[in-house]
Amino acid sequence: MNIIKLPLLFVIFLVHCQSPNVISSLAETGPIGNEAMISTTHPLATEVGLGILQKGGNAIDAAIAVQFSLSVVYPQAGNIGGGGFAVIRLDDGTVATLDFREKAPQSATKDMYLDADGNVIKELSKIGHLASGVPGSVAGMWELHQKYGQLPWADLVSPAVNLAANGHQLTEFTAKSLNNKQRDFIKVNSYQPWVVKEEDWNKGDTIYQKDLATTLSLIENKGRDGFYKGIVADLIATEMQSGGGLITQKDLIAYEPIWRAALKGTYKGFTIHVMAPPSSGGIALLQLLQGAEKYDFKKLGHNSAQMIHIKTELERRVYADRATFLGDADFYPVPVDQLLDPNYNKERFSSILEKKATLSTEIKEGTVNVIESIETTHFSIVDKAGNSIGITTTLNGNFGSAVMVKDGGFFLNNEMDDFSVKPGTPNMFGLIGGKANAIAPEKRMLSSMTPTIVEKDGKLFLVTGSPGGSTIITTVFQNIINVIDFEMTLHDAINAKRAHSQWLPDVILIEENAISEEAITTLEQMGHQLKFMPEIGKINAILVRPDGTLEGGPDYLRSDSYAIGY
Ligand code: DON
């Protein structure tokens, strides 16, 4: 048994008085817009996106501007040194998905994180130069602009240049994140990047990022070549050489984002559009929704023991499939059709017992405690023409590898840890994998990022997504159940407490105060192990209401998220 409840006795008491299954909130909805809506994890990035929409840019233009702005104001996850995925739905119903996930460098090898005895070298795939994959974000934004952009490229990058050059004030959340990472910043950088500070960073501190402004100006003026060629590419390659990393100019020039056919599924009459591999999120979400189809969650009760049990059992099976079958489909024959076949899933979920946990005992347990210091970010935008986009983007861990490119002013990712560095050895999210997700040159590492667009009757209904590593998939799953099964406003659907499980480790993570003492006891009697967490996921979503207005869904209880509509 692993129940953390001591520091929260008082809070638990208060919540019990209100009945934990009732979602209480003063406001009933998130912000409402008649025409357009934007929800991101930082108020300044949201304002930049809004400015682009008001200037006549479409949702894709706004997304590009938000991505670059987040690299300035949200350096723990917003990035130009990382990667991500975009799911787009145009007003005419066209759906497109762009993969700008990082790739393994050309000289990467399957066993690059193992010592001579075949043991994993601690932290090598997590911090420092060797942890970085070839970044995809700038090429991704460029590609989005080539295909869908309306405003000039420079107009979309310049707000970020201004924010970097003219300074902005730290939020409390980012100040804390910077303070928590000091040891790694000092350890992996050969010089003293601006993030290193003797005294603590504080909310309201103004930071100026001159080097980043210069890098962004090069991107502003030269497009993708401003990053993958010339000065910035040289800075990255030099940084890599000085710290024992692998990325070269050749790797950078060779990087290409990929338009992939979206995967499509249904849930209780709704249509779901998601990313194909190397995101595992799409397949896993569609499998979960197939399994959930037959359950009347409303009848079971929101976050009741029975609902959490069923959800856990579905998740246990889907994450087991993820570990074995999923990887970059350009390198490994991922059985996509079979995993999405309703007959396969019917059979897969048929062993679920209504009142008893199935144990995940075959493979040794992973660890989950690292989930406390991680960051990714998702943002959602709908423009006045009805075009929509959801982007989830990341450096992987908080500030990625912690390496800030000298004179470039930006962090490089530690996405290599998303590969299975050794079969059966858990990554920083406790996820295990094998051959399908083994390292190979130029292969993309498997991701859990799940930007998702839901349609109702052929019209846009929901744009959603979240950070949270392995918990992303189940966070999006719950968001969809909350708005569809429980008919919650987006505000309530996002505020509602979350639970997560992933086959291994064999435990249910539950947000503190999410369920009653009675439900805890019932779940334990069924054979489940529980572990309580302060929070799971940080959604930024947009819901189309029955009257056609747009409800913004910033996860303001768990982050600095901010949505604006008009
Ligand atoms: O692609 C993935 O699944 C991970 N690199 C995402 C990391 C993440 O969400 C960290 N944050 N909260």
Coordinates of C-alpha atoms and ligand atoms in Angstrom, one line a residue:
M1 CA 0.0 0.0 0.0
N2 CA 1.4 3.4 -0.9
I3 CA -1.0 6.1 0.2
I4 CA 0.3 9.6 0.8
K5 CA -2.2 11.4 2.9
L6 CA -0.5 12.7 6.0
P7 CA 0.2 16.3 4.8
L8 CA -3.3 16.6 3.6
L9 CA -5.5 15.5 6.4
F10 CA -7.1 18.9 6.8
V11 CA -7.7 19.3 3.1
I12 CA -9.2 15.9 2.9
F13 CA -11.5 16.7 5.7
L14 CA -12.7 19.8 4.0
V15 CA -13.2 18.1 0.7
H16 CA -15.1 15.3 2.4
C17 CA -17.5 17.8 3.7
Q18 CA -18.3 18.8 0.2
S19 CA -18.4 15.2 -1.2
P20 CA -15.4 14.7 -3.5
N21 CA -17.5 13.6 -6.4
V22 CA -19.1 17.0 -6.8
I23 CA -17.1 19.4 -8.8
S24 CA -17.4 22.7 -7.1
S25 CA -16.4 26.0 -8.7
L26 CA -17.5 29.5 -8.5
A27 CA -17.4 30.2 -12.3
E28 CA -19.5 27.9 -14.3
T29 CA -17.5 28.1 -17.6
G30 CA -14.2 29.1 -18.9
P31 CA -14.0 32.3 -21.0
I32 CA -16.5 32.4 -23.8
G33 CA -15.8 33.7 -27.3
N34 CA -18.2 34.3 -30.2
E35 CA -15.7 33.9 -33.0
A36 CA -12.2 32.8 -31.8
M37 CA -10.4 31.4 -28.8
I38 CA -6.9 30.7 -27.7
S39 CA -5.7 28.8 -24.7
T40 CA -2.0 28.5 -23.8
T41 CA 0.0 27.9 -20.7
H42 CA 1.3 31.5 -20.4
P43 CA -0.7 34.8 -20.5
L44 CA 2.0 36.5 -22.6
A45 CA 1.9 33.7 -25.2
T46 CA -1.9 33.8 -25.3
E47 CA -1.7 37.6 -25.9
V48 CA 0.7 37.1 -28.7
G49 CA -1.6 34.6 -30.4
L50 CA -4.6 36.8 -29.9
G51 CA -2.7 39.7 -31.6
I52 CA -2.0 37.5 -34.6
L53 CA -5.7 36.5 -34.9
Q54 CA -6.7 40.1 -34.6
K55 CA -4.3 41.1 -37.3
G56 CA -6.0 38.8 -39.7
G57 CA -3.8 35.7 -39.1
N58 CA -5.5 32.3 -39.0
A59 CA -5.2 29.7 -36.3
I60 CA -2.1 28.2 -37.7
D61 CA -0.4 31.6 -37.9
A62 CA -1.3 32.2 -34.3
A63 CA 0.0 28.8 -33.3
I64 CA 3.4 29.5 -34.9
A65 CA 3.6 32.8 -33.0
V66 CA 2.6 31.1 -29.8
Q67 CA 5.3 28.4 -30.2
F68 CA 8.1 30.9 -30.6
S69 CA 6.8 33.1 -27.8
L70 CA 6.6 30.1 -25.4
S71 CA 10.3 29.5 -26.1
V72 CA 10.9 32.8 -24.5
V73 CA 8.4 33.0 -21.7
Y74 CA 8.1 29.3 -20.8
P75 CA 11.6 28.0 -21.3
Q76 CA 11.0 24.9 -19.2
A77 CA 8.9 23.4 -22.1
G78 CA 8.3 26.1 -24.8
N79 CA 11.1 25.6 -27.2
I80 CA 13.0 25.9 -30.4
G81 CA 15.4 23.1 -29.3
G82 CA 12.7 20.5 -28.9
G83 CA 9.8 19.1 -31.0
G84 CA 6.2 18.2 -31.0
F85 CA 3.0 17.4 -33.0
A86 CA 0.3 19.5 -34.5
V87 CA -3.3 18.3 -35.2
I88 CA -5.2 20.7 -37.5
R89 CA -8.8 20.8 -38.6
L90 CA -9.8 23.4 -41.2
D91 CA -13.2 24.8 -41.3
D92 CA -14.0 22.7 -44.4
G93 CA -13.4 19.6 -42.4
T94 CA -9.9 18.8 -43.7
V95 CA -7.8 17.2 -41.1
A96 CA -4.0 17.3 -41.2
T97 CA -1.3 16.2 -38.7
L98 CA 2.3 17.3 -38.6
D99 CA 5.1 15.4 -36.9
F100 CA 7.9 17.6 -35.9
R101 CA 9.3 15.2 -33.3
E102 CA 13.0 15.1 -32.7
K103 CA 15.1 12.3 -34.3
A104 CA 18.1 10.4 -33.0
P105 CA 21.3 11.8 -34.4
Q106 CA 22.9 9.9 -37.3
S107 CA 25.6 8.5 -35.1
A108 CA 23.3 7.3 -32.4
T109 CA 23.4 3.6 -31.5
K110 CA 21.1 1.1 -29.8
D111 CA 23.3 0.7 -26.8
M112 CA 24.6 4.2 -26.4
Y113 CA 23.4 4.6 -22.8
L114 CA 24.8 1.3 -21.6
D115 CA 28.1 0.5 -20.0
A116 CA 30.4 -2.3 -21.0
D117 CA 28.4 -4.7 -18.8
G118 CA 25.2 -3.7 -20.6
N119 CA 23.9 -1.7 -17.6
V120 CA 22.1 1.6 -18.1
I121 CA 24.4 4.5 -17.2
K122 CA 22.4 6.6 -14.8
E123 CA 21.1 10.0 -16.2
L124 CA 23.0 9.8 -19.5
S125 CA 19.8 9.8 -21.5
K126 CA 18.2 12.4 -19.2
I127 CA 20.6 15.3 -18.7
G128 CA 23.6 16.7 -20.6
H129 CA 24.5 16.7 -24.2
L130 CA 24.1 13.1 -25.1
A131 CA 20.4 13.2 -24.1
S132 CA 19.4 15.5 -27.0
G133 CA 17.7 14.5 -30.2
V134 CA 17.8 16.6 -33.3
P135 CA 15.3 19.4 -32.7
G136 CA 12.2 19.6 -34.9
S137 CA 10.3 22.7 -33.7
V138 CA 11.6 25.4 -36.0
A139 CA 11.3 23.1 -39.1
G140 CA 7.8 22.2 -37.9
M141 CA 6.7 25.8 -37.6
W142 CA 8.2 26.6 -41.0
E143 CA 6.4 23.7 -42.6
L144 CA 3.1 24.7 -41.0
H145 CA 3.6 28.2 -42.4
Q146 CA 4.5 27.0 -45.9
K147 CA 1.3 25.0 -46.1
Y148 CA -1.3 27.1 -44.2
G149 CA 0.3 30.5 -43.2
Q150 CA -1.5 33.7 -44.2
L151 CA 0.6 36.4 -42.5
P152 CA 4.2 36.9 -43.4
W153 CA 6.6 34.6 -41.5
A154 CA 8.5 37.4 -39.9
D155 CA 5.3 38.8 -38.3
L156 CA 4.9 35.5 -36.5
V157 CA 8.4 35.3 -35.1
S158 CA 8.9 39.0 -34.2
P159 CA 6.7 39.0 -31.1
A160 CA 9.0 36.4 -29.6
V161 CA 12.1 38.4 -30.6
N162 CA 10.6 41.4 -28.8
L163 CA 9.8 39.4 -25.7
A164 CA 13.3 38.1 -25.6
A165 CA 15.0 41.5 -26.2
N166 CA 12.7 43.7 -24.2
G167 CA 12.3 41.4 -21.3
H168 CA 9.4 39.9 -19.4
Q169 CA 8.5 39.1 -15.8
L170 CA 8.8 35.6 -14.5
T171 CA 5.8 33.9 -13.2
E172 CA 6.0 32.2 -9.8
F173 CA 5.8 28.8 -11.5
T174 CA 8.7 29.5 -13.8
A175 CA 10.8 31.1 -11.0
K176 CA 10.3 27.9 -9.0
S177 CA 11.1 25.7 -11.9
L178 CA 14.4 27.6 -12.5
N179 CA 15.3 27.4 -8.8
N180 CA 14.7 23.6 -8.8
K181 CA 17.0 23.0 -11.8
Q182 CA 20.1 25.0 -10.6
R183 CA 22.2 21.9 -9.9
D184 CA 21.7 20.5 -13.4
F185 CA 22.3 23.9 -15.1
I186 CA 25.6 24.2 -13.3
K187 CA 26.6 20.6 -13.9
V188 CA 26.1 20.3 -17.6
N189 CA 27.0 23.8 -18.9
S190 CA 30.6 24.7 -19.5
Y191 CA 29.8 28.3 -18.9
Q192 CA 27.3 30.2 -16.8
P193 CA 24.0 30.6 -18.7
W194 CA 21.7 33.3 -17.5
V195 CA 19.5 30.8 -15.7
V196 CA 22.2 30.2 -13.1
K197 CA 21.7 32.5 -10.1
E198 CA 23.1 32.4 -6.6
E199 CA 20.0 33.9 -5.0
D200 CA 16.6 32.4 -5.8
W201 CA 14.6 33.5 -8.8
N202 CA 11.4 35.2 -7.8
K203 CA 8.1 36.0 -9.3
G204 CA 8.3 39.4 -11.0
D205 CA 12.0 39.2 -11.8
T206 CA 12.5 40.7 -15.3
I207 CA 14.6 38.6 -17.6
Y208 CA 16.2 39.7 -20.8
Q209 CA 17.4 37.1 -23.2
K210 CA 19.8 38.8 -25.6
D211 CA 21.3 35.6 -27.1
L212 CA 17.8 34.1 -27.7
A213 CA 16.7 37.3 -29.3
T214 CA 19.6 37.1 -31.7
T215 CA 18.8 33.4 -32.5
L216 CA 15.1 34.2 -33.0
S217 CA 16.0 37.2 -35.3
L218 CA 18.0 34.8 -37.5
I219 CA 14.9 32.6 -37.7
E220 CA 12.7 35.6 -38.3
N221 CA 14.9 36.7 -41.3
K222 CA 16.0 33.4 -42.7
G223 CA 13.2 31.0 -41.9
R224 CA 14.1 27.4 -41.0
D225 CA 17.6 28.0 -42.4
G226 CA 18.2 30.5 -39.6
F227 CA 18.2 27.6 -37.3
Y228 CA 19.4 24.5 -39.2
K229 CA 22.2 26.2 -41.2
G230 CA 24.7 28.9 -40.5
I231 CA 25.5 30.6 -37.2
V232 CA 22.9 28.8 -35.0
A233 CA 23.7 25.3 -36.5
D234 CA 27.4 26.0 -35.8
L235 CA 26.6 27.0 -32.3
I236 CA 24.7 23.8 -31.7
A237 CA 27.4 21.6 -33.3
T238 CA 30.1 23.4 -31.2
E239 CA 28.1 23.0 -28.0
M240 CA 27.7 19.3 -28.8
Q241 CA 31.4 18.8 -29.4
S242 CA 32.3 20.5 -26.2
G243 CA 30.0 18.4 -24.1
G244 CA 30.3 15.0 -25.8
G245 CA 26.9 15.2 -27.6
L246 CA 26.2 13.7 -31.1
I247 CA 24.3 16.3 -33.1
T248 CA 26.2 17.7 -36.1
Q249 CA 25.5 20.2 -38.8
K250 CA 24.7 17.3 -41.1
D251 CA 22.0 16.1 -38.6
L252 CA 20.5 19.5 -38.5
I253 CA 20.4 20.1 -42.3
A254 CA 18.8 16.6 -42.7
Y255 CA 15.9 17.2 -40.3
E256 CA 12.5 17.1 -41.9
P257 CA 9.1 17.3 -40.3
I258 CA 6.5 14.8 -41.7
W259 CA 2.9 15.2 -42.6
R260 CA 1.3 12.0 -41.5
A261 CA -2.2 10.7 -42.2
A262 CA -4.3 11.4 -39.0
L263 CA -5.8 8.4 -37.2
K264 CA -9.5 8.5 -36.8
G265 CA -11.8 6.8 -34.3
T266 CA -15.3 7.2 -32.8
Y267 CA -16.6 7.4 -29.3
K268 CA -20.4 7.4 -28.5
G269 CA -21.2 9.1 -31.8
F270 CA -18.3 11.6 -31.8
T271 CA -15.3 11.4 -34.2
I272 CA -11.8 11.6 -32.8
H273 CA -8.8 12.8 -34.8
V274 CA -5.3 12.0 -33.4
M275 CA -1.6 11.7 -34.3
A276 CA -0.2 8.5 -35.8
P277 CA 3.1 7.1 -34.5
P278 CA 5.7 8.1 -33.4
S279 CA 3.0 9.4 -31.1
S280 CA 1.7 6.6 -29.0
G281 CA -1.0 8.9 -27.8
G282 CA -3.3 8.6 -30.8
I283 CA -3.4 4.8 -30.9
A284 CA -3.7 4.5 -27.1
L285 CA -6.5 7.1 -26.8
L286 CA -8.5 5.4 -29.6
Q287 CA -8.0 2.0 -27.9
L288 CA -9.1 3.4 -24.6
L289 CA -12.2 5.0 -26.1
Q290 CA -13.1 1.7 -27.9
G291 CA -12.9 0.0 -24.5
A292 CA -14.8 2.7 -22.8
E293 CA -17.7 2.7 -25.3
K294 CA -19.7 0.1 -23.5
Y295 CA -19.6 1.7 -20.1
D296 CA -22.2 4.1 -18.7
F297 CA -19.7 6.2 -16.6
K298 CA -22.4 8.6 -15.5
K299 CA -24.2 5.7 -13.9
L300 CA -21.0 4.5 -12.2
G301 CA -20.4 8.0 -10.8
H302 CA -17.6 10.5 -11.5
N303 CA -14.4 9.3 -10.0
S304 CA -16.3 6.6 -8.2
A305 CA -14.3 3.5 -7.2
Q306 CA -16.0 1.6 -10.0
M307 CA -15.2 4.2 -12.6
I308 CA -11.6 4.4 -11.6
H309 CA -11.4 0.6 -11.6
I310 CA -12.7 0.2 -15.1
K311 CA -10.5 3.1 -16.4
T312 CA -7.5 1.5 -14.8
E313 CA -8.2 -1.9 -16.3
L314 CA -8.5 -0.4 -19.7
E315 CA -5.3 1.6 -19.3
R316 CA -3.4 -1.4 -18.0
R317 CA -4.1 -3.3 -21.2
V318 CA -3.5 -0.4 -23.5
Y319 CA -0.2 0.6 -22.0
A320 CA 1.0 -3.0 -22.1
D321 CA 0.4 -2.9 -25.9
R322 CA 2.2 0.5 -26.1
A323 CA 5.3 -1.0 -24.5
T324 CA 5.5 -3.9 -26.9
F325 CA 4.2 -2.7 -30.2
L326 CA 4.7 1.0 -30.5
G327 CA 7.6 3.0 -31.9
D328 CA 8.5 5.0 -35.0
A329 CA 6.5 3.3 -37.8
D330 CA 9.1 4.4 -40.3
F331 CA 11.5 2.0 -38.6
Y332 CA 9.4 -0.7 -37.1
P333 CA 6.2 -2.4 -38.4
V334 CA 3.8 -1.0 -35.9
P335 CA 0.5 -3.0 -36.2
V336 CA -1.7 0.1 -36.3
D337 CA -4.7 -1.6 -38.0
Q338 CA -4.7 -4.5 -35.7
L339 CA -4.4 -2.3 -32.5
L340 CA -7.4 -0.2 -33.7
D341 CA -9.5 -3.2 -34.9
P342 CA -12.7 -3.3 -32.7
N343 CA -12.5 -7.1 -32.7
Y344 CA -9.0 -7.1 -31.3
N345 CA -9.9 -4.6 -28.6
K346 CA -13.1 -6.4 -27.7
E347 CA -11.0 -9.5 -27.1
R348 CA -8.3 -7.4 -25.4
F349 CA -10.7 -5.9 -22.8
S350 CA -12.8 -9.1 -22.3
S351 CA -10.7 -10.2 -19.3
I352 CA -11.7 -7.1 -17.3
L353 CA -13.5 -8.1 -14.1
E354 CA -16.1 -5.7 -12.7
K355 CA -14.9 -6.0 -9.1
K356 CA -11.3 -7.2 -9.2
A357 CA -8.0 -5.7 -10.3
T358 CA -5.9 -7.7 -12.7
L359 CA -2.2 -7.7 -11.6
S360 CA 0.6 -6.6 -13.9
T361 CA 3.2 -8.9 -12.6
E362 CA 5.3 -10.3 -15.4
I363 CA 7.8 -7.5 -15.7
K364 CA 9.7 -5.6 -13.0
E365 CA 8.1 -2.4 -11.8
G366 CA 9.2 1.0 -13.1
T367 CA 9.4 4.1 -10.9
V368 CA 7.2 7.1 -11.2
N369 CA 8.6 9.6 -8.7
V370 CA 10.2 11.6 -11.5
I371 CA 6.8 12.8 -12.7
E372 CA 7.2 15.6 -10.2
S373 CA 9.6 17.7 -12.2
I374 CA 8.6 17.5 -15.8
E375 CA 7.2 19.8 -18.3
T376 CA 5.7 19.8 -21.8
T377 CA 3.0 22.2 -23.0
H378 CA -0.1 22.1 -25.1
F379 CA -2.0 24.9 -26.6
S380 CA -5.3 25.1 -28.6
I381 CA -6.6 27.7 -31.0
V382 CA -9.8 28.2 -33.0
D383 CA -10.0 31.2 -35.4
K384 CA -13.0 33.1 -36.6
A385 CA -13.2 31.1 -39.8
G386 CA -13.5 27.9 -37.7
N387 CA -10.0 26.6 -38.4
S388 CA -8.5 24.8 -35.4
I389 CA -5.2 23.6 -34.2
G390 CA -3.8 21.8 -31.2
I391 CA 0.0 21.6 -30.7
T392 CA 1.8 19.7 -28.0
T393 CA 5.4 20.6 -27.8
T394 CA 8.2 19.7 -25.4
L395 CA 11.9 19.5 -24.4
N396 CA 10.8 16.4 -22.5
G397 CA 12.0 17.0 -18.9
N398 CA 11.9 20.5 -17.3
F399 CA 14.4 22.5 -19.4
G400 CA 15.2 19.4 -21.4
S401 CA 18.8 18.3 -21.1
A402 CA 19.5 21.5 -19.1
V403 CA 22.1 22.4 -21.8
M404 CA 21.6 25.9 -23.0
V405 CA 23.5 26.4 -26.3
K406 CA 26.3 28.8 -25.6
D407 CA 25.6 32.2 -27.3
G408 CA 22.4 30.7 -28.7
G409 CA 20.3 31.3 -25.6
F410 CA 18.0 28.2 -25.9
F411 CA 17.7 24.8 -24.2
L412 CA 18.2 21.5 -26.0
N413 CA 15.8 18.7 -25.4
N414 CA 16.5 15.4 -23.5
E415 CA 14.1 13.5 -25.7
M416 CA 16.5 10.5 -26.2
D417 CA 15.1 9.3 -22.9
D418 CA 11.8 8.6 -24.7
F419 CA 13.5 5.7 -26.5
S420 CA 13.7 2.4 -24.7
V421 CA 17.4 2.7 -23.8
K422 CA 17.4 -1.0 -22.7
P423 CA 14.5 -3.4 -23.1
G424 CA 12.3 -3.5 -20.0
T425 CA 14.2 -0.6 -18.3
P426 CA 11.7 2.2 -17.4
N427 CA 12.3 5.7 -18.7
M428 CA 11.7 8.8 -16.6
F429 CA 8.0 8.3 -16.9
G430 CA 8.2 4.7 -15.7
L431 CA 7.4 3.6 -19.3
I432 CA 9.1 0.5 -20.6
G433 CA 9.6 -0.6 -24.2
G434 CA 11.6 -3.0 -26.3
K435 CA 12.5 -3.5 -29.9
A436 CA 9.8 -1.3 -31.4
N437 CA 11.2 1.7 -29.6
A438 CA 14.9 0.9 -29.6
I439 CA 17.4 3.6 -30.6
A440 CA 18.4 3.7 -34.3
P441 CA 20.0 6.5 -36.3
E442 CA 17.5 9.1 -37.5
K443 CA 14.6 7.2 -35.8
R444 CA 12.0 9.2 -33.8
M445 CA 11.5 8.3 -30.2
L446 CA 8.0 7.2 -29.1
S447 CA 5.9 9.9 -27.6
S448 CA 2.8 10.1 -25.4
M449 CA 1.8 13.5 -26.7
T450 CA -1.8 13.4 -27.7
P451 CA -3.1 16.6 -29.4
T452 CA -6.7 15.7 -30.2
I453 CA -9.6 17.1 -32.2
V454 CA -13.1 15.8 -31.6
E455 CA -16.0 16.4 -34.0
K456 CA -19.7 16.1 -33.4
D457 CA -22.0 15.6 -36.4
G458 CA -19.2 16.5 -38.7
K459 CA -18.5 19.8 -37.0
L460 CA -15.7 20.9 -34.6
F461 CA -16.5 20.0 -31.0
L462 CA -13.3 19.9 -28.9
V463 CA -9.6 20.7 -29.3
T464 CA -7.6 19.3 -26.4
G465 CA -4.2 18.1 -25.2
S466 CA -1.9 18.1 -22.2
P467 CA 1.6 17.7 -20.9
G468 CA 2.5 15.1 -18.4
G469 CA 4.6 12.4 -20.0
S470 CA 2.9 9.0 -19.8
T471 CA -0.1 10.7 -18.1
I472 CA -0.9 12.8 -21.2
I473 CA -3.0 10.0 -22.8
T474 CA -5.2 9.4 -19.8
T475 CA -5.6 13.1 -19.1
V476 CA -7.0 13.6 -22.6
F477 CA -9.1 10.4 -22.2
Q478 CA -10.7 11.9 -19.0
N479 CA -11.2 15.3 -20.6
I480 CA -13.2 13.6 -23.4
I481 CA -15.2 11.4 -21.0
N482 CA -16.0 14.4 -18.8
V483 CA -17.4 16.5 -21.7
I484 CA -19.1 13.6 -23.5
D485 CA -20.3 11.2 -20.8
F486 CA -20.8 13.7 -18.0
E487 CA -21.8 16.6 -20.2
M488 CA -19.6 19.0 -18.1
T489 CA -18.7 22.5 -19.2
L490 CA -15.1 22.5 -20.3
H491 CA -14.3 24.5 -17.1
D492 CA -15.7 21.7 -14.9
A493 CA -14.2 18.9 -17.1
I494 CA -10.7 20.4 -16.7
N495 CA -11.0 21.2 -13.0
A496 CA -12.2 17.7 -12.2
K497 CA -9.6 15.6 -10.5
R498 CA -7.7 13.1 -12.5
A499 CA -6.4 9.5 -12.1
H500 CA -3.9 7.6 -14.1
S501 CA -2.5 4.2 -14.5
Q502 CA -0.1 2.7 -17.1
W503 CA 0.2 -1.1 -16.6
L504 CA 3.7 -0.8 -15.1
P505 CA 4.3 0.2 -12.4
D506 CA 1.2 -1.5 -11.1
V507 CA -0.3 1.5 -9.3
I508 CA -3.0 4.1 -9.8
L509 CA -1.9 7.7 -9.5
I510 CA -4.6 9.8 -8.2
E511 CA -4.7 13.6 -7.6
E512 CA -5.0 14.4 -4.0
N513 CA -8.7 14.7 -2.8
A514 CA -10.0 13.1 -6.0
I515 CA -11.8 10.3 -4.4
S516 CA -13.6 9.5 -1.1
E517 CA -12.1 7.4 1.7
E518 CA -14.8 4.9 0.9
A519 CA -13.6 4.7 -2.7
I520 CA -10.0 4.3 -1.6
T521 CA -11.0 1.4 0.6
T522 CA -13.1 -0.2 -2.2
L523 CA -10.3 0.1 -4.7
E524 CA -7.8 -1.4 -2.3
Q525 CA -10.2 -4.3 -1.6
M526 CA -10.3 -4.9 -5.4
G527 CA -6.5 -5.3 -5.3
H528 CA -5.4 -1.8 -6.6
Q529 CA -2.5 0.1 -5.2
L530 CA -2.9 3.8 -5.0
K531 CA -0.5 6.6 -4.9
F532 CA -1.6 10.2 -4.5
M533 CA -0.1 13.1 -6.5
P534 CA -0.5 16.8 -6.2
E535 CA -1.5 17.1 -9.8
I536 CA -1.7 15.3 -13.1
G537 CA -1.7 17.1 -16.5
K538 CA -2.3 20.7 -17.6
I539 CA -4.9 20.9 -20.3
N540 CA -5.4 23.8 -22.7
A541 CA -8.6 23.1 -24.6
I542 CA -11.4 24.7 -26.5
L543 CA -15.0 23.4 -26.6
V544 CA -17.7 24.4 -29.1
R545 CA -20.9 24.9 -27.2
P546 CA -24.3 24.0 -28.5
D547 CA -25.0 27.6 -29.5
G548 CA -21.8 27.7 -31.5
T549 CA -19.8 29.9 -29.0
L550 CA -16.4 28.8 -27.9
E551 CA -15.5 27.9 -24.3
G552 CA -11.8 28.3 -23.5
G553 CA -10.3 25.7 -21.2
P554 CA -7.2 26.8 -19.5
D555 CA -6.1 24.5 -16.7
Y556 CA -5.8 27.4 -14.3
L557 CA -5.9 25.4 -11.1
R558 CA -2.8 23.5 -12.1
S559 CA -0.8 26.1 -14.1
D560 CA -0.6 29.7 -15.3
S561 CA -2.7 28.8 -18.3
Y562 CA -4.7 31.6 -19.8
A563 CA -7.4 31.7 -22.5
I564 CA -8.9 34.6 -24.3
G565 CA -11.7 34.7 -26.8
Y566 CA -13.6 37.3 -28.7
Ligands
DON1 O1 6.9 12.8 -25.9 C1 6.6 12.5 -24.7 O2 5.8 11.6 -24.5 C2 7.4 13.1 -23.6 N1 8.6 13.6 -24.0 C3 6.5 14.2 -23.0 C4 7.2 14.8 -21.8 C5 6.2 15.5 -21.0 O3 5.0 15.5 -21.2 C6 6.8 16.1 -19.8 N2 5.8 16.8 -19.1 N3 5.0 17.2 -18.5

